[in-house]
Amino acid sequence: MLELLKEFLDPFLLIGLFIVSLYFYFTATFNFWENLCVPFKKPTVLVGNFGPLLLFRKSQPEGVKEMYEWFKNERFFGVFRVRSPILILRDPDLVKSICVKDFVCFANRGIPTNNSQDPLSGHLFNLEGRKWKGLRSKLTPTFSSGKLKRMFYLLAECSEEFRKLINKACEGKTAVEVRELAAKFTIDVIGSCAFGIQINALTDEDSEFHRAAKKLSRPSYKTTLWRMLRTAMPKLYKFLSVQVIDPEVTMFFKNVVSQMIKQRESCDQRRHDFMDLLVELKNKGSLENEIGSISQTLNEEDVQAAKEIELDENSIAAQAFVFFAAGYETSSNTIAFCLHELALNEEIQEKTRRDINDSIMKRDGKLTYDAVQDMKYLDLVILETLRKYPPAPLLSRRCEYKYQIPGSKVELPAGMRVVIPIYGLHHDPDHYPDPETFNPDRFMDENKRTRHPYTYLPFGEGPRACIGIRFALLQIKIGIISFLRNHGVQVSNKTVHPIRFSRRSLVTTSEDGFWLNITSESENS
């Protein structure tokens, strides 16, 4: 009888020991911030302070804003993602220190990658150290204003096709999901400018690019969860060889880039698009016809790092992929958010339309690069859209060595993650009074001067700021111009306001779409 009891108890004892061990593993770090005398929110076992986000009960913007408001009188505070301690900043001066002044200590994002499973993950956004520095130095000239100006004719062509699609949508006299419309435009723009091919996503929803875009913008819950967890549990992420990019998407992009490289290298015709520039970098190591060579515009360390980087087909595919992945969804969402706000604010919409048409009329009715640069009120409208709806709700950096937080006695250990809550800063009434009101005048020069510059971070800041800012803004402007030149937008009975953010997406987007009525020029006059 006693032996039978022992056999019965042993499994329960093992299970008990396993549960106790797990509990101690997940809670062993929970005294970290208390030991450093840093204010922190009490975490929950298994999820830390990120339960609502990890369980998809709240969207990223909602979760970030809620955390930001936990300690309103503090410059920084601590939280836990699962069991990993994370520092969250509230002070714009500290944001400046992390992004610029002490960038050397916070140069990396600390995003683990499984390159053998995810060959497209070796792109500029994820790279670290000298690899990042060298590639950034090589790619920076491809986004110069001169290069964009030579490329502008491609965007103008996409704009004309987009206007035809808007005309067709207008004929239906029913509400239109403008994000889907804008997504077709951004896919065509990126396909034309980055890959040098006519995708025709505007008319062909069954194109391979369109299918790839849908897979990227609607990842599975498992993929989304791993993207949130990989920085908190990098060893497990590596051990399980997790693949966050769909294998079919990977194969598609590698094949497209390989074909385009062979095509460009076999003929002398130039389109002045990004693929031309990437192939030139691959074959020559630097770009010609720049105002000043790399050696003249970069310091000696950057020049040496750039020389160490060689672009091969896989590397070009990775850069082209991130150009597509980063530019497609964020730009189409920003266009949709902007149109949504203009539909709610007819006076601002009319002022924006006048600004657009006045600038175009000064160029004999032609949409030119210089005409777009003259649209100053449109600039304000887009800046305010990005303030209210930043594409990334947060950004993070990894501390590379011991770092004492300026103005405090707190010393962060190497490996510590620091999070900048962009959405929280953008909606802080101390920085932006009445933050839920859409007010482009916030970005007039006299108003900007009264505000700390590091309270506005839609593209990040410092050396690791988005390399494609100029192109992204140009693409967004062309999308808005295409809508407002001859059309208007109005709320419909399907318009959801206030917007409910998607809980599944890591970028800021709507759960319900952006349903608006599109009116013709005659209806607007």
GROMACS .gro file of N, CA, C and O in nm, residues 12-26 45:
model
   64
   12PHE      N    1   0.288   1.380  -0.883
   12PHE     CA    2   0.239   1.507  -0.831
   12PHE      C    3   0.353   1.591  -0.774
   12PHE      O    4   0.354   1.714  -0.786
   13LEU      N    5   0.449   1.524  -0.714
   13LEU     CA    6   0.565   1.594  -0.660
   13LEU      C    7   0.646   1.658  -0.771
   13LEU      O    8   0.688   1.774  -0.762
   14LEU      N    9   0.664   1.582  -0.878
   14LEU     CA   10   0.739   1.635  -0.993
   14LEU      C   11   0.667   1.754  -1.055
   14LEU      O   12   0.729   1.856  -1.088
   15ILE      N   13   0.535   1.741  -1.070
   15ILE     CA   14   0.455   1.851  -1.127
   15ILE      C   15   0.464   1.973  -1.036
   15ILE      O   16   0.481   2.087  -1.082
   16GLY      N   17   0.456   1.950  -0.907
   16GLY     CA   18   0.466   2.060  -0.810
   16GLY      C   19   0.600   2.130  -0.817
   16GLY      O   20   0.607   2.253  -0.816
   17LEU      N   21   0.705   2.049  -0.821
   17LEU     CA   22   0.840   2.108  -0.832
   17LEU      C   23   0.855   2.187  -0.961
   17LEU      O   24   0.917   2.294  -0.963
   18PHE      N   25   0.797   2.135  -1.069
   18PHE     CA   26   0.805   2.204  -1.198
   18PHE      C   27   0.734   2.339  -1.192
   18PHE      O   28   0.787   2.441  -1.238
   19ILE      N   29   0.614   2.340  -1.131
   19ILE     CA   30   0.537   2.464  -1.121
   19ILE      C   31   0.610   2.565  -1.033
   19ILE      O   32   0.619   2.684  -1.067
   20VAL      N   33   0.665   2.517  -0.920
   20VAL     CA   34   0.739   2.607  -0.830
   20VAL      C   35   0.863   2.664  -0.902
   20VAL      O   36   0.893   2.783  -0.890
   21SER      N   37   0.931   2.578  -0.976
   21SER     CA   38   1.051   2.623  -1.050
   21SER      C   39   1.015   2.729  -1.154
   21SER      O   40   1.084   2.831  -1.168
   22LEU      N   41   0.904   2.703  -1.226
   22LEU     CA   42   0.857   2.801  -1.324
   22LEU      C   43   0.823   2.933  -1.258
   22LEU      O   44   0.859   3.041  -1.307
   23TYR      N   45   0.756   2.924  -1.143
   23TYR     CA   46   0.717   3.047  -1.072
   23TYR      C   47   0.841   3.127  -1.033
   23TYR      O   48   0.845   3.249  -1.055
   24PHE      N   49   0.940   3.061  -0.977
   24PHE     CA   50   1.061   3.132  -0.936
   24PHE      C   51   1.137   3.187  -1.057
   24PHE      O   52   1.197   3.295  -1.051
   25TYR      N   53   1.133   3.113  -1.169
   25TYR     CA   54   1.201   3.161  -1.290
   25TYR      C   55   1.136   3.290  -1.339
   25TYR      O   56   1.204   3.388  -1.371
   26PHE      N   57   1.003   3.291  -1.345
   26PHE     CA   58   0.933   3.407  -1.400
   26PHE      C   59   0.929   3.526  -1.304
   26PHE      O   60   0.907   3.638  -1.347
   45VAL      N   61   0.267   3.753  -1.293
   45VAL     CA   62   0.343   3.636  -1.337
   45VAL      C   63   0.302   3.597  -1.480
   45VAL      O   64   0.184   3.603  -1.515
   0.00000   0.00000   0.00000
